[in-house]
mmCIF file of C-alpha atoms in Angstrom:
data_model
loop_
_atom_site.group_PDB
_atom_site.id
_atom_site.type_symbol
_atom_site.label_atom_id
_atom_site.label_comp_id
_atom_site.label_asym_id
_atom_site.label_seq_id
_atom_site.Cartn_x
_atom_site.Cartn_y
_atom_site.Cartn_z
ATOM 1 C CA UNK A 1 15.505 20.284 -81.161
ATOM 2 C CA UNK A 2 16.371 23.206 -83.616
ATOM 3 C CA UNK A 3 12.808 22.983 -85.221
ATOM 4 C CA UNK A 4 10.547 22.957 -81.663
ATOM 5 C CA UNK A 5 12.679 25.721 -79.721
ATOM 6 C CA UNK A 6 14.579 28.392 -81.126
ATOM 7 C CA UNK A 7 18.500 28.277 -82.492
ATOM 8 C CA UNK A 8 21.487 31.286 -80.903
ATOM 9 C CA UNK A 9 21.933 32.823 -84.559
ATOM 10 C CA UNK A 10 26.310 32.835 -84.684
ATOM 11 C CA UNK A 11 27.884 35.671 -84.187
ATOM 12 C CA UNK A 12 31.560 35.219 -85.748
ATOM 13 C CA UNK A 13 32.793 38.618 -83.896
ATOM 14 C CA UNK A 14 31.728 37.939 -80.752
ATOM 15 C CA UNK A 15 33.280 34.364 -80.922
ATOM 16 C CA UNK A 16 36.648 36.074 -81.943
ATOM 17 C CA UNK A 17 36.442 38.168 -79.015
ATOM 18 C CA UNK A 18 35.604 35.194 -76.907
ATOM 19 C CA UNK A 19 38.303 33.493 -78.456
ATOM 20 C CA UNK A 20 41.211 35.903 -77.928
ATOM 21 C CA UNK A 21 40.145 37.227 -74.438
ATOM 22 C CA UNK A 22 38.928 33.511 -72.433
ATOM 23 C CA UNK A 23 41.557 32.268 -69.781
ATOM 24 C CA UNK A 24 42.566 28.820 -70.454
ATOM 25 C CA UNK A 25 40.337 26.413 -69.368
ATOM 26 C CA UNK A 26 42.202 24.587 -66.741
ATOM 27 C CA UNK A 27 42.063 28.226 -64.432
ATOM 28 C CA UNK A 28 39.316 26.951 -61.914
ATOM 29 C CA UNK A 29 40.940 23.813 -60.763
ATOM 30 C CA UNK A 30 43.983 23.307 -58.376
ATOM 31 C CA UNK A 31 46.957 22.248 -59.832
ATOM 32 C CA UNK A 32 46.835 18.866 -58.198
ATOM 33 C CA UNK A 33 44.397 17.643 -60.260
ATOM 34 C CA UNK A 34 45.925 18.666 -63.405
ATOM 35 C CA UNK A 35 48.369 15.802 -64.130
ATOM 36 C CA UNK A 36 51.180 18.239 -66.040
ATOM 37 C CA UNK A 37 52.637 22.034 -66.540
ATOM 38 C CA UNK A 38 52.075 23.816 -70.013
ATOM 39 C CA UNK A 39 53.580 27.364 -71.246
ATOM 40 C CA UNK A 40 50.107 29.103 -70.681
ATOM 41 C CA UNK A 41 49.671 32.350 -72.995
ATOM 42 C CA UNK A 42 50.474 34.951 -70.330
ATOM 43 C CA UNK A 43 47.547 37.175 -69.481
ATOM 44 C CA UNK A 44 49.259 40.635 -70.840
ATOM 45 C CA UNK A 45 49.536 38.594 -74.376
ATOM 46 C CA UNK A 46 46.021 38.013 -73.934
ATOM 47 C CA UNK A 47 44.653 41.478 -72.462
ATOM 48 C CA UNK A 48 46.827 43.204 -75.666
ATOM 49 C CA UNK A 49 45.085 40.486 -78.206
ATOM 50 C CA UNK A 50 41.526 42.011 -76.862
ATOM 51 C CA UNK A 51 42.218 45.090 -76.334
ATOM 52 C CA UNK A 52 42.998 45.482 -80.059
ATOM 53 C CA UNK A 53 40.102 43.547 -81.698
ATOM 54 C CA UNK A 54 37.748 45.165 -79.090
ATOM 55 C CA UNK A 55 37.812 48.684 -80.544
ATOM 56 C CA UNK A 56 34.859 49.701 -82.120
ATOM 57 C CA UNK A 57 36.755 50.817 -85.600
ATOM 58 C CA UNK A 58 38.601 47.745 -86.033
ATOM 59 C CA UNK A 59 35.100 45.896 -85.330
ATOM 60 C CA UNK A 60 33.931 48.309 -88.008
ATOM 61 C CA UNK A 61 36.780 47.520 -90.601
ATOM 62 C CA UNK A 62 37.549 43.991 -89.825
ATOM 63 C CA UNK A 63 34.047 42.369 -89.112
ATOM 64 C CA UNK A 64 33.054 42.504 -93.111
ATOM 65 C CA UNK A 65 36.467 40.772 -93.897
ATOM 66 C CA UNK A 66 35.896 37.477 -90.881
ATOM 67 C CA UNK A 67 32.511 37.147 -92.486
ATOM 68 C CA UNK A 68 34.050 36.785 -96.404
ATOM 69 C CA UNK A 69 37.379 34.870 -94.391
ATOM 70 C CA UNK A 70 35.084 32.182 -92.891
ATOM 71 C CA UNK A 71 32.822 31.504 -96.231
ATOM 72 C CA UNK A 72 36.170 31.532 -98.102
ATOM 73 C CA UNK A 73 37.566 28.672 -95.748
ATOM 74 C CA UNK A 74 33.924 27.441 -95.777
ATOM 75 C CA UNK A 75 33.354 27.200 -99.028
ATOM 76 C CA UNK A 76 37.167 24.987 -99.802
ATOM 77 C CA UNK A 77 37.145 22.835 -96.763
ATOM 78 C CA UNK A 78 33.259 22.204 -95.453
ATOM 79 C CA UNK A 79 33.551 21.222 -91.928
ATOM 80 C CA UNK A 80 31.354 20.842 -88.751
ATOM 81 C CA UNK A 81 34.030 21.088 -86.380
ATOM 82 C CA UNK A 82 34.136 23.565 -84.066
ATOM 83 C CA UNK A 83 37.560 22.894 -83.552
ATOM 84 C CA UNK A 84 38.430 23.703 -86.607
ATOM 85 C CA UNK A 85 36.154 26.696 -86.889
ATOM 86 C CA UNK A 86 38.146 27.853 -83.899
ATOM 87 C CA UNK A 87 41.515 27.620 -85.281
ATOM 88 C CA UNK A 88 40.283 29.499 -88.357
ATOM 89 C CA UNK A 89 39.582 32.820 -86.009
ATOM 90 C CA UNK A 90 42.576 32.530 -85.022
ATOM 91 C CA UNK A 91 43.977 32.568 -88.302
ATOM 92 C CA UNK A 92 42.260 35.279 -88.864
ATOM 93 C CA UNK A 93 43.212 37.071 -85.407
ATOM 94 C CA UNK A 94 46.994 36.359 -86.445
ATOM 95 C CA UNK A 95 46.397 38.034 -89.740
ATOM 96 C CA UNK A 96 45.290 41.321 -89.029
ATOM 97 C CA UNK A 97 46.656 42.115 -85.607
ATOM 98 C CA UNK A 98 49.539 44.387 -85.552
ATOM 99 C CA UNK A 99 51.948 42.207 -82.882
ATOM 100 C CA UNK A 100 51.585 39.262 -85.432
ATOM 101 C CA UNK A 101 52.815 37.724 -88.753
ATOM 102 C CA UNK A 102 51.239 34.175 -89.550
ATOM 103 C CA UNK A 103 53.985 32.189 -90.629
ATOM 104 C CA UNK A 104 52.475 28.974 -90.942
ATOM 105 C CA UNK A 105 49.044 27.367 -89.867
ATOM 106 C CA UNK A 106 48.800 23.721 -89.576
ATOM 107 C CA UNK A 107 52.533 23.003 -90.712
ATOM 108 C CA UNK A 108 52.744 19.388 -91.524
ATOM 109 C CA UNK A 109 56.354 17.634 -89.988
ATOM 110 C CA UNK A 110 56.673 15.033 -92.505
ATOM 111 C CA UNK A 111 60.288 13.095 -92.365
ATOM 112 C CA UNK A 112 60.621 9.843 -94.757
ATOM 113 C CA UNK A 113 56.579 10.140 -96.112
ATOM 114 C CA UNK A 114 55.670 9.622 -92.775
ATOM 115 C CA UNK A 115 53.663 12.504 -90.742
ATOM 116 C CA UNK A 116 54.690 12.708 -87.238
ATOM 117 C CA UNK A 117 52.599 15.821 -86.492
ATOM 118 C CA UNK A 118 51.680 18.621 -87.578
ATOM 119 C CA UNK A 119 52.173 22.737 -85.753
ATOM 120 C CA UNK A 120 48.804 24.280 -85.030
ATOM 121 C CA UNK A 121 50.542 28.098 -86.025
ATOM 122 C CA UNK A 122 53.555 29.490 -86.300
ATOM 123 C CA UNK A 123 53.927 32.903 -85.885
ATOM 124 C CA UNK A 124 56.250 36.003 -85.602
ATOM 125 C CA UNK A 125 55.865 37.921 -82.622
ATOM 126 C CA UNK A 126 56.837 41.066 -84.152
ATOM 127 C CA UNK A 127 57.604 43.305 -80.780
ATOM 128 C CA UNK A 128 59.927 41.044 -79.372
ATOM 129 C CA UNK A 129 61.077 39.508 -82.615
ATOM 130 C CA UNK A 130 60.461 36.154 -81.811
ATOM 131 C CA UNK A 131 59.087 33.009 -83.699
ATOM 132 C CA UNK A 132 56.656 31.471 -81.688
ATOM 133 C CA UNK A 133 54.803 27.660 -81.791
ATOM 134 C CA UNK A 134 51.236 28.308 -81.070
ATOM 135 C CA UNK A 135 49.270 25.018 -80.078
ATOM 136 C CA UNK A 136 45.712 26.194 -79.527
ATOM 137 C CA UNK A 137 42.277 24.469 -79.156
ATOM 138 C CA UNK A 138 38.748 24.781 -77.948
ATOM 139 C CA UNK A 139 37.319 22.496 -74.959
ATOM 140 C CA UNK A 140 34.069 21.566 -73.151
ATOM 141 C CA UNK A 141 34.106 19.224 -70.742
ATOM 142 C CA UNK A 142 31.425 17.320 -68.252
ATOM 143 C CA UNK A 143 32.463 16.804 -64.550
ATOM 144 C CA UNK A 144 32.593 13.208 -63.644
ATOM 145 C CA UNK A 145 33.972 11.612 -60.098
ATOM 146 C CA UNK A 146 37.523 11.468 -58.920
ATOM 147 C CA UNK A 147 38.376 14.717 -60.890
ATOM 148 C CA UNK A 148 37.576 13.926 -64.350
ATOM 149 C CA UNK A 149 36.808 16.032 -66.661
ATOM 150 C CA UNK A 150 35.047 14.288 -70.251
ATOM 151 C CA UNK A 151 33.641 15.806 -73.762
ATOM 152 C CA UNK A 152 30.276 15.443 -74.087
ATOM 153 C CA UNK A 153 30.646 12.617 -76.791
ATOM 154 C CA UNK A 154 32.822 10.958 -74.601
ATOM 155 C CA UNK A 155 35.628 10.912 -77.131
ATOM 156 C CA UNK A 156 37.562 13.380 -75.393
ATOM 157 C CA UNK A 157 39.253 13.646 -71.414
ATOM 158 C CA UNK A 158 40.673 17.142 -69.984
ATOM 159 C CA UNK A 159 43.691 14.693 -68.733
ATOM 160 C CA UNK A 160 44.381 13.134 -71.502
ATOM 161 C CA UNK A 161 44.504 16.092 -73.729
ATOM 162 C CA UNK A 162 47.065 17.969 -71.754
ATOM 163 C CA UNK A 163 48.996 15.165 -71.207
ATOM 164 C CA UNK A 164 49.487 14.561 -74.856
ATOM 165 C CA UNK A 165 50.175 18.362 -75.564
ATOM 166 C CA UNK A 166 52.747 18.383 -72.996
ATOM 167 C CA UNK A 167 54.057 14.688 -73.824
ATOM 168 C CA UNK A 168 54.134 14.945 -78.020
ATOM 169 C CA UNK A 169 52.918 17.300 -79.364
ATOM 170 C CA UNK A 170 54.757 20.518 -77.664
ATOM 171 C CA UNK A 171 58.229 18.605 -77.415
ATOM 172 C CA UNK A 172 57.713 17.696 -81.657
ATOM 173 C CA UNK A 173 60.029 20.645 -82.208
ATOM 174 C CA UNK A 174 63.082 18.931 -80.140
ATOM 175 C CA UNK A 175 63.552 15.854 -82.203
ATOM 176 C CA UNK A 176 66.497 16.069 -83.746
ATOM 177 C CA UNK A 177 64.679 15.145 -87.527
ATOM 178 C CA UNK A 178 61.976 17.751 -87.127
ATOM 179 C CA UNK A 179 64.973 20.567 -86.175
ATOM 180 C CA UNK A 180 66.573 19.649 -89.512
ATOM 181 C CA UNK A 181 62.878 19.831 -91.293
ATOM 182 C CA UNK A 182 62.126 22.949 -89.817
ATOM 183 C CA UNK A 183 66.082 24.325 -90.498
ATOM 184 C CA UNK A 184 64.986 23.935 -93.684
ATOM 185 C CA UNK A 185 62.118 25.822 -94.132
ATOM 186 C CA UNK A 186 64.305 28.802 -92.062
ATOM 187 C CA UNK A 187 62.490 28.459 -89.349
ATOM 188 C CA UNK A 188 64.310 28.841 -85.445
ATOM 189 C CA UNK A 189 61.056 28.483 -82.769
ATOM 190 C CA UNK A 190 62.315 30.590 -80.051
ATOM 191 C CA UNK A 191 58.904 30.145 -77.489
ATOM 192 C CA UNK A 192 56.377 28.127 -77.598
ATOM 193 C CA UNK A 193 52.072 28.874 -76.019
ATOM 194 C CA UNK A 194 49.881 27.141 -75.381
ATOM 195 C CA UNK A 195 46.057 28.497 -75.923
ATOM 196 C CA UNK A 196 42.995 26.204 -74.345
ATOM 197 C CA UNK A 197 40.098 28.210 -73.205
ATOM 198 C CA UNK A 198 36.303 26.398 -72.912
ATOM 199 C CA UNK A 199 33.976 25.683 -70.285
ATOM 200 C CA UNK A 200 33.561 23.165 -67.443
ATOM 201 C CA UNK A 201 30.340 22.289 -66.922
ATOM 202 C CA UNK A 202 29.144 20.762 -63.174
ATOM 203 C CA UNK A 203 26.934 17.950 -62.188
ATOM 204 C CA UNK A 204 23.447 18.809 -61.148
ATOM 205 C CA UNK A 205 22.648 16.423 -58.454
ATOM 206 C CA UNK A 206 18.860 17.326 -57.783
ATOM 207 C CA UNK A 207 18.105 20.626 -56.175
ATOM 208 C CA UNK A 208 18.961 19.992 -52.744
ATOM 209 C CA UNK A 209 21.951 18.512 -53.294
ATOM 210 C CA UNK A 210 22.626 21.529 -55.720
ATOM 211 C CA UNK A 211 21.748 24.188 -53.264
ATOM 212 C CA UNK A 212 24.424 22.667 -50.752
ATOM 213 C CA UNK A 213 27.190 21.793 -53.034
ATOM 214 C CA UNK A 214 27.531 24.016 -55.950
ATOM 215 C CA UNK A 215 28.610 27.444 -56.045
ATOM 216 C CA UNK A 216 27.366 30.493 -58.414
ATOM 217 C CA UNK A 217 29.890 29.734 -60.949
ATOM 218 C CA UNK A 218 29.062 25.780 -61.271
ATOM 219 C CA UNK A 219 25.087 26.657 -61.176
ATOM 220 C CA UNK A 220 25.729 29.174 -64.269
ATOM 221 C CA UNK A 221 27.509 25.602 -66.165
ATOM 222 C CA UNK A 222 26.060 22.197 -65.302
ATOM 223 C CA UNK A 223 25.083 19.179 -67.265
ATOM 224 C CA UNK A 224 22.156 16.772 -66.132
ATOM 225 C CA UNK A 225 20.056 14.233 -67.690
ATOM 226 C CA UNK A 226 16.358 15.736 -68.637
ATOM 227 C CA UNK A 227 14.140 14.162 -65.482
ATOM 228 C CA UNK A 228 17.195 16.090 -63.319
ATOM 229 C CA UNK A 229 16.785 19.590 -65.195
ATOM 230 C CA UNK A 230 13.360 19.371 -65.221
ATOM 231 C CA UNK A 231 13.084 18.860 -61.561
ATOM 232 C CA UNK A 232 16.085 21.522 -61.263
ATOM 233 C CA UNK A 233 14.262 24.073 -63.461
ATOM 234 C CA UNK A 234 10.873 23.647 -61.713
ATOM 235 C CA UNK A 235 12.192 24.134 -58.138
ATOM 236 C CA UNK A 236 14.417 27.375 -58.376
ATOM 237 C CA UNK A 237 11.766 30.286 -59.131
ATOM 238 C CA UNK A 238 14.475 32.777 -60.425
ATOM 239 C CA UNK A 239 15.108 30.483 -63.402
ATOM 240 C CA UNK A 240 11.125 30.926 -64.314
ATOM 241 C CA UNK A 241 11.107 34.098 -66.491
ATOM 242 C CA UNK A 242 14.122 33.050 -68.536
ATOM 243 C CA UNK A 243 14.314 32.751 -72.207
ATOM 244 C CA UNK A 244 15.792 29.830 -73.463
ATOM 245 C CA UNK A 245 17.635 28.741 -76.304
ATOM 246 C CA UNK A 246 19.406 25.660 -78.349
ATOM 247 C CA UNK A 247 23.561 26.094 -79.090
ATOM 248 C CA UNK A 248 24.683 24.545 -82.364
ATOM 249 C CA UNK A 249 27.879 23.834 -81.982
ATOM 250 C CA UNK A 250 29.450 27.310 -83.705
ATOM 251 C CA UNK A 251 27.500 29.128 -80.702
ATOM 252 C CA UNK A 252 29.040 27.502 -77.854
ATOM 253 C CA UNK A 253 31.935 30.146 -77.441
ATOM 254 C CA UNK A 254 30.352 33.517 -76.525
ATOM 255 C CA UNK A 255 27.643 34.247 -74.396
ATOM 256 C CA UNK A 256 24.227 35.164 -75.756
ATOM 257 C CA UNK A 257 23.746 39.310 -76.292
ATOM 258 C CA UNK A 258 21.706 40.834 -73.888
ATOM 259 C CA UNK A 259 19.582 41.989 -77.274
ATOM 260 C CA UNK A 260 19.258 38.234 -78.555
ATOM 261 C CA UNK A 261 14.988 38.031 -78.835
ATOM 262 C CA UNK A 262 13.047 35.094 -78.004
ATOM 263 C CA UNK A 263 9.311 34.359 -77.328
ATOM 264 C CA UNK A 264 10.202 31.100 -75.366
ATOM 265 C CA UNK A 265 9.379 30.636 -71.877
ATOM 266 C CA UNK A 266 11.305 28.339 -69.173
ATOM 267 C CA UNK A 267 7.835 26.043 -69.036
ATOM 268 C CA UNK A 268 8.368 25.866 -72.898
ATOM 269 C CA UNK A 269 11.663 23.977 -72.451
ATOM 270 C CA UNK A 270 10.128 20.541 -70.838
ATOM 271 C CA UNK A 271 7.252 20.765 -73.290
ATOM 272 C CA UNK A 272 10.370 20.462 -76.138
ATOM 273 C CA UNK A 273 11.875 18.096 -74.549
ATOM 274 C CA UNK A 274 9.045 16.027 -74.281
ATOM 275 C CA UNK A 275 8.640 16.165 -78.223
ATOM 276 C CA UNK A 276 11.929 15.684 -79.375
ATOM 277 C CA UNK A 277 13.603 12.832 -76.896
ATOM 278 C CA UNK A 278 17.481 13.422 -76.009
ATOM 279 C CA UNK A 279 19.487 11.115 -77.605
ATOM 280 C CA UNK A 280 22.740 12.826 -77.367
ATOM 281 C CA UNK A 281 24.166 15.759 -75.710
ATOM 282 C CA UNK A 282 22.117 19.074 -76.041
ATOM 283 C CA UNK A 283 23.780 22.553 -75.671
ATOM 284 C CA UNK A 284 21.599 24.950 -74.027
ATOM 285 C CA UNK A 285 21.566 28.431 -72.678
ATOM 286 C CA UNK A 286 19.110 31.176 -70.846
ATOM 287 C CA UNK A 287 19.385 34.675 -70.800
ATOM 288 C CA UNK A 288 17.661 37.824 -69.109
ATOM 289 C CA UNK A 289 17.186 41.289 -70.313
ATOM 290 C CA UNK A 290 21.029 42.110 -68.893
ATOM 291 C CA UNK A 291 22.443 39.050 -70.697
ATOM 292 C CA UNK A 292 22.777 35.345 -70.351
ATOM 293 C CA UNK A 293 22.947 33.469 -67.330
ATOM 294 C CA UNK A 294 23.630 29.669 -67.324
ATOM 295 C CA UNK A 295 24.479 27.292 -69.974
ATOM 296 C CA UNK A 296 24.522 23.684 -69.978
ATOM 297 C CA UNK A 297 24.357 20.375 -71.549
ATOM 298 C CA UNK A 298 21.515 18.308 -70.997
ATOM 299 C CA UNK A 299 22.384 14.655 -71.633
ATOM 300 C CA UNK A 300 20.206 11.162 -72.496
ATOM 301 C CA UNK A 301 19.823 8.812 -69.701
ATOM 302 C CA UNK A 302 22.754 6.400 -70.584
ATOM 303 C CA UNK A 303 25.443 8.766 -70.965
ATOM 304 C CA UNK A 304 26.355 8.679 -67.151
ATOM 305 C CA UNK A 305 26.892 5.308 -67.273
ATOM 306 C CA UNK A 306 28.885 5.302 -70.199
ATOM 307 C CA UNK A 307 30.791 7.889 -69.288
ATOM 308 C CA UNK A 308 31.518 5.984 -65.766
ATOM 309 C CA UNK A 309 32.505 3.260 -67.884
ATOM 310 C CA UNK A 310 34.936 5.191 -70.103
ATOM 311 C CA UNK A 311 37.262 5.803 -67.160
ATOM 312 C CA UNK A 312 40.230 4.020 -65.638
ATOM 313 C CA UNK A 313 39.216 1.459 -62.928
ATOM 314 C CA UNK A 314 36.074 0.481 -64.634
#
């Protein structure tokens, strides 16, 4: 897909931004469909984080230093993982803000040779004093019926995942071995945070059906299989003079610059399509001249019903 229409080039700032300013990902639904509580990063942490790293001479100083910070990480531990990737801005975020001293990132609990988990960061929060457990990560997830919420490879459900950050890996820190473990490296965890921004992405039914049931935020995030976007993208005219663009996987965080150039042409997207068949989850995005506009995934055929399949009941 790369090779017939054109790549988002990464932009590591911009995803740090992203990454230290995006609400957590669970913000848009009602609470009783999430199926537990977390300690949510309050949004003055957040707002301070941004506020920082927004400045145009810290952007000026620091931006050099991510660049050589990722290639260094890069270049020791190769990885495609954009959860990974994700963790490493933060890292770096943690590193150079004034509010913070990294402590420890990815602190193994190991008791008898056996791992029971490991601490995503642990960090100083130096204005109040306070050592803090950070569990962050990165989510994107497809709507499905009865309130689900699925990765696109299907290896992955919204439900799940906070139910196992609330269930193990948050309440690690209480068991009575891992206080002794972490005694000994000096360490007291006073607060614990939990960080999970991403993106939920909505069904497209078909335009009618779109028109009457989704509203401007699901239209701007949707996933459909390529006869349904086709049909989608040919019946709303707005969505004609837009360029379009593939996401690798390090581009899914922040939204395409308004000065990101392309020479493709909404009726150029089928035509790709057509040449390179789907055959697994395809991150897309458009953009005018103020910016982008919608993102989405565009799926093979099978994937619904697989997906179905993947869930309880079925």
């Amino acid at each position: 897909m790369s090779q017939i229409f054109p790549s988002a080039p990464v932009d590591h700032w911009s995803n740090l931004l992203w990454a230290v300013g995006s609400p957590g990902i669970t913000g848009s639904l009602e609470s009783s469909f999430l199926p537990t509580t977390l300690p949510w990063l309050p949004e003055k942490r957040r707002k301070r984080l941004l506020e920082y790293f927004a400045q145009s001479q810290v952007n000026k100083k620091l931006s050099p230093q991510l660049e050589a910070f990722l290639q260094h990480y890069s270049e020791r531990k190769p990885t495609s993982r954009l959860g990974v990737y994700f963790e490493r801005l933060w890292a770096f975020v943690f590193e150079h803000h004034p509010d913070y001293q990294l402590l420890h990132h990815n602190l193994p609990l190991r008791i008898a040779g056996k791992t029971l988990g490991e601490l995503d960061f642990v960090v100083r929060h130096l204005p109040s004093d306070t050592c803090e457990h950070w569990e962050v990560a990165v989510k994107f997830y497809l709507q499905l019926p009865g309130h689900f919420w699925i990765g696109p490879g299907l290896r992955d459900r919204l439900d799940i995942k906070l139910r196992r950050m609330a269930e193990h890996q948050l309440p690690l820190i209480r068991r009575p071995e891992v206080v002794h473990l972490l005694q000994d490296l000096n360490l007291k965890i006073e607060q614990q945070w939990t960080l999970i921004p991403g993106r939920l992405f909505y069904a497209l039914e078909g335009p009618a059906k779109a028109r009457g049931k989704l509203s401007k935020r699901q239209m701007q995030f949707w996933w459909a299989d390529p006869d349904s976007f086709n049909l989608y993208l040919s019946t709303f005219p707005q969505y004609q003079s837009l360029r379009w663009f593939y996401l690798p996987k390090p581009t899914w965080l922040a939204p395409l610059q308004p000065d990101l150039a392309s020479e493709s042409h909404s009726d150029e997207l089928p035509k790709a399509l057509d040449k390179a068949p789907v055959d697994r989850p395809l991150c897309i995005a458009a953009k005018d001249k103020s910016g982008e506009v919608c993102r989405g995934f565009i799926v093979p055929k099978h994937w619904y019903p697989e997906a179905l399949a993947s869930l309880p009941g079925h």
